[in-house]
mmCIF file of C-alpha atoms in Angstrom:
data_model
loop_
_atom_site.group_PDB
_atom_site.id
_atom_site.type_symbol
_atom_site.label_atom_id
_atom_site.label_comp_id
_atom_site.label_asym_id
_atom_site.label_seq_id
_atom_site.Cartn_x
_atom_site.Cartn_y
_atom_site.Cartn_z
ATOM 1 C CA LEU A 1 115.786 94.616 74.123
ATOM 2 C CA ALA A 2 114.675 94.033 70.559
ATOM 3 C CA ALA A 3 117.417 91.442 70.043
ATOM 4 C CA ALA A 4 116.849 89.795 73.441
ATOM 5 C CA PHE A 5 113.173 89.119 72.785
ATOM 6 C CA PRO A 6 113.555 86.526 70.001
ATOM 7 C CA ILE A 7 116.616 84.990 71.660
ATOM 8 C CA ALA A 8 114.698 84.507 74.902
ATOM 9 C CA LEU A 9 111.747 82.970 73.054
ATOM 10 C CA LEU A 10 113.950 80.558 71.131
ATOM 11 C CA ALA A 11 116.032 79.636 74.184
ATOM 12 C CA GLY A 12 112.914 79.117 76.293
ATOM 13 C CA ARG A 13 111.325 76.938 73.638
ATOM 14 C CA TRP A 14 114.498 74.860 73.354
ATOM 15 C CA ALA A 15 114.712 74.553 77.162
ATOM 16 C CA ASP A 16 111.131 73.290 77.346
ATOM 17 C CA ARG A 17 111.595 70.766 74.535
ATOM 18 C CA SER A 18 114.892 69.420 75.841
ATOM 19 C CA ALA A 19 113.843 69.392 79.515
ATOM 20 C CA ARG A 20 117.017 71.375 80.333
ATOM 21 C CA PRO A 21 115.528 74.555 81.818
ATOM 22 C CA ALA A 22 118.712 75.700 83.531
ATOM 23 C CA LEU A 23 121.051 75.350 80.548
ATOM 24 C CA PRO A 24 120.059 78.609 78.809
ATOM 25 C CA LEU A 25 120.312 80.341 82.188
ATOM 26 C CA ALA A 26 123.818 78.951 82.696
ATOM 27 C CA ILE A 27 124.885 80.035 79.218
ATOM 28 C CA CYS A 28 123.452 83.528 79.718
ATOM 29 C CA ALA A 29 125.173 83.886 83.109
ATOM 30 C CA PHE A 30 128.459 82.828 81.512
ATOM 31 C CA CYS A 31 127.993 85.319 78.661
ATOM 32 C CA SER A 32 127.163 88.057 81.187
ATOM 33 C CA GLY A 33 130.429 87.319 82.969
ATOM 34 C CA CYS A 34 132.276 87.488 79.646
ATOM 35 C CA GLY A 35 130.687 90.871 78.928
ATOM 36 C CA LEU A 36 131.791 92.128 82.330
ATOM 37 C CA LEU A 37 135.332 90.871 81.720
ATOM 38 C CA GLY A 38 135.204 92.689 78.400
ATOM 39 C CA LEU A 39 134.386 95.862 80.301
ATOM 40 C CA VAL A 40 137.357 95.253 82.601
ATOM 41 C CA MET A 41 139.742 94.825 79.683
ATOM 42 C CA ALA A 42 138.297 97.497 77.357
ATOM 43 C CA SER A 43 140.796 100.171 76.403
ATOM 44 C CA THR A 44 138.579 102.165 74.022
ATOM 45 C CA ALA A 45 135.027 103.424 74.124
ATOM 46 C CA GLY A 46 134.151 101.137 71.205
ATOM 47 C CA GLN A 47 135.411 98.054 73.027
ATOM 48 C CA ALA A 48 133.531 99.067 76.171
ATOM 49 C CA THR A 49 130.364 99.611 74.157
ATOM 50 C CA MET A 50 130.586 96.180 72.532
ATOM 51 C CA ALA A 51 131.243 94.521 75.900
ATOM 52 C CA TYR A 52 128.281 96.340 77.437
ATOM 53 C CA VAL A 53 125.998 95.321 74.561
ATOM 54 C CA GLY A 54 127.026 91.681 75.064
ATOM 55 C CA PHE A 55 126.523 91.961 78.813
ATOM 56 C CA GLY A 56 123.157 93.679 78.390
ATOM 57 C CA LEU A 57 121.887 91.163 75.852
ATOM 58 C CA ALA A 58 122.899 88.140 77.933
ATOM 59 C CA THR A 59 121.528 89.653 81.127
ATOM 60 C CA THR A 60 118.195 90.590 79.552
ATOM 61 C CA VAL A 61 117.734 87.084 78.153
ATOM 62 C CA PHE A 62 118.743 85.620 81.531
ATOM 63 C CA LEU A 63 116.214 87.723 83.433
ATOM 64 C CA SER A 64 113.440 86.882 80.963
ATOM 65 C CA LEU A 65 114.040 83.151 81.277
ATOM 66 C CA HIS A 66 114.701 83.282 85.009
ATOM 67 C CA GLY A 67 111.280 84.719 85.754
ATOM 68 C CA GLY A 68 109.621 81.898 83.826
ATOM 69 C CA GLN A 69 111.696 79.220 85.511
ATOM 70 C CA THR A 70 110.825 80.631 88.907
ATOM 71 C CA MET A 71 107.140 80.002 88.309
ATOM 72 C CA ARG A 72 107.974 76.429 87.314
ATOM 73 C CA VAL A 73 109.777 75.547 90.527
ATOM 74 C CA LEU A 74 107.641 77.205 93.179
ATOM 75 C CA PRO A 75 107.094 74.275 95.531
ATOM 76 C CA SER A 76 103.416 74.403 96.386
ATOM 77 C CA ALA A 77 100.363 75.782 94.623
ATOM 78 C CA ALA A 78 98.828 76.396 98.044
ATOM 79 C CA HIS A 79 101.725 78.645 99.071
ATOM 80 C CA ARG A 80 102.714 80.331 95.823
ATOM 81 C CA GLY A 81 102.139 83.815 97.214
ATOM 82 C CA ARG A 82 104.465 83.186 100.138
ATOM 83 C CA ASP A 83 107.005 81.444 97.933
ATOM 84 C CA LEU A 84 106.929 84.255 95.385
ATOM 85 C CA GLY A 85 107.474 86.724 98.235
ATOM 86 C CA LEU A 86 110.566 84.789 99.320
ATOM 87 C CA PHE A 87 111.786 84.734 95.731
ATOM 88 C CA ASN A 88 111.343 88.500 95.509
ATOM 89 C CA LEU A 89 113.504 88.851 98.617
ATOM 90 C CA THR A 90 116.260 86.944 96.845
ATOM 91 C CA ASN A 91 116.107 89.638 94.165
ATOM 92 C CA THR A 92 115.916 92.480 96.677
ATOM 93 C CA VAL A 93 118.880 91.513 98.852
ATOM 94 C CA PRO A 94 121.442 91.844 96.023
ATOM 95 C CA SER A 95 120.000 95.231 95.100
ATOM 96 C CA LEU A 96 120.652 96.315 98.683
ATOM 97 C CA ILE A 97 124.204 94.944 98.660
ATOM 98 C CA MET A 98 125.260 96.375 95.288
ATOM 99 C CA PRO A 99 125.419 100.054 96.324
ATOM 100 C CA TRP A 100 127.643 99.133 99.266
ATOM 101 C CA LEU A 101 129.861 96.968 97.105
ATOM 102 C CA THR A 102 130.148 99.848 94.656
ATOM 103 C CA LEU A 103 130.963 102.342 97.403
ATOM 104 C CA ILE A 104 133.665 100.042 98.769
ATOM 105 C CA LEU A 105 135.327 99.128 95.479
ATOM 106 C CA VAL A 106 134.974 102.042 93.062
ATOM 107 C CA PRO A 107 136.600 104.877 95.067
ATOM 108 C CA GLN A 108 139.612 102.711 95.932
ATOM 109 C CA ARG A 109 140.087 100.562 92.829
ATOM 110 C CA GLY A 110 137.779 101.953 90.132
ATOM 111 C CA PHE A 111 135.070 100.415 88.007
ATOM 112 C CA PRO A 112 137.274 97.634 86.590
ATOM 113 C CA ALA A 113 137.495 96.113 90.080
ATOM 114 C CA LEU A 114 133.721 96.265 90.462
ATOM 115 C CA PHE A 115 133.197 94.673 87.057
ATOM 116 C CA ALA A 116 135.746 91.962 87.899
ATOM 117 C CA VAL A 117 133.920 91.079 91.137
ATOM 118 C CA LEU A 118 130.601 91.026 89.286
ATOM 119 C CA ALA A 119 132.124 88.801 86.588
ATOM 120 C CA LEU A 120 133.327 86.395 89.263
ATOM 121 C CA LEU A 121 129.813 86.262 90.720
ATOM 122 C CA ALA A 122 128.308 85.696 87.263
ATOM 123 C CA PHE A 123 130.759 82.865 86.528
ATOM 124 C CA THR A 124 129.999 81.308 89.918
ATOM 125 C CA SER A 125 126.271 81.374 89.245
ATOM 126 C CA SER A 126 126.881 79.934 85.786
ATOM 127 C CA ALA A 127 128.885 77.060 87.252
ATOM 128 C CA LEU A 128 126.085 76.321 89.725
ATOM 129 C CA LEU A 129 123.453 76.409 86.980
ATOM 130 C CA PHE A 130 125.469 74.080 84.735
ATOM 131 C CA ARG A 131 125.271 71.464 87.518
ATOM 132 C CA ILE A 132 121.468 71.277 87.402
ATOM 133 C CA LYS A 133 120.310 68.042 85.783
ATOM 134 C CA ARG A 134 117.583 67.502 83.226
ATOM 135 C CA LEU A 135 113.943 67.539 84.301
ATOM 136 C CA ASP A 136 112.231 64.179 83.927
#
């Protein structure tokens, strides 16, 4: 968390100045996927620790920036409460799906399979975020 704080501040400042708010999010999602792939391929505790640190750092920066970007794109000042409620549902639904995904994958194929699926999802979100254009 101590390392993520200055990175998030610098990335957020750069995103605001360059009018590319989604680019740091895309980079963080990509780095999260790389950390998860590192967990899949780790053969020692040290390798797994380094992969987890990379994943944790990228994910923490992503979540910090994502919250700020959410406030930027809520469509209407008159309906921000409703819109924020809908946004919170988009965060809640994955947290409801994850335990089931874990229960399906881990007993049969182990944690590497779970981490591989999560990496695929992270890379997919990164690809979608890289497609977002500049703000004018």
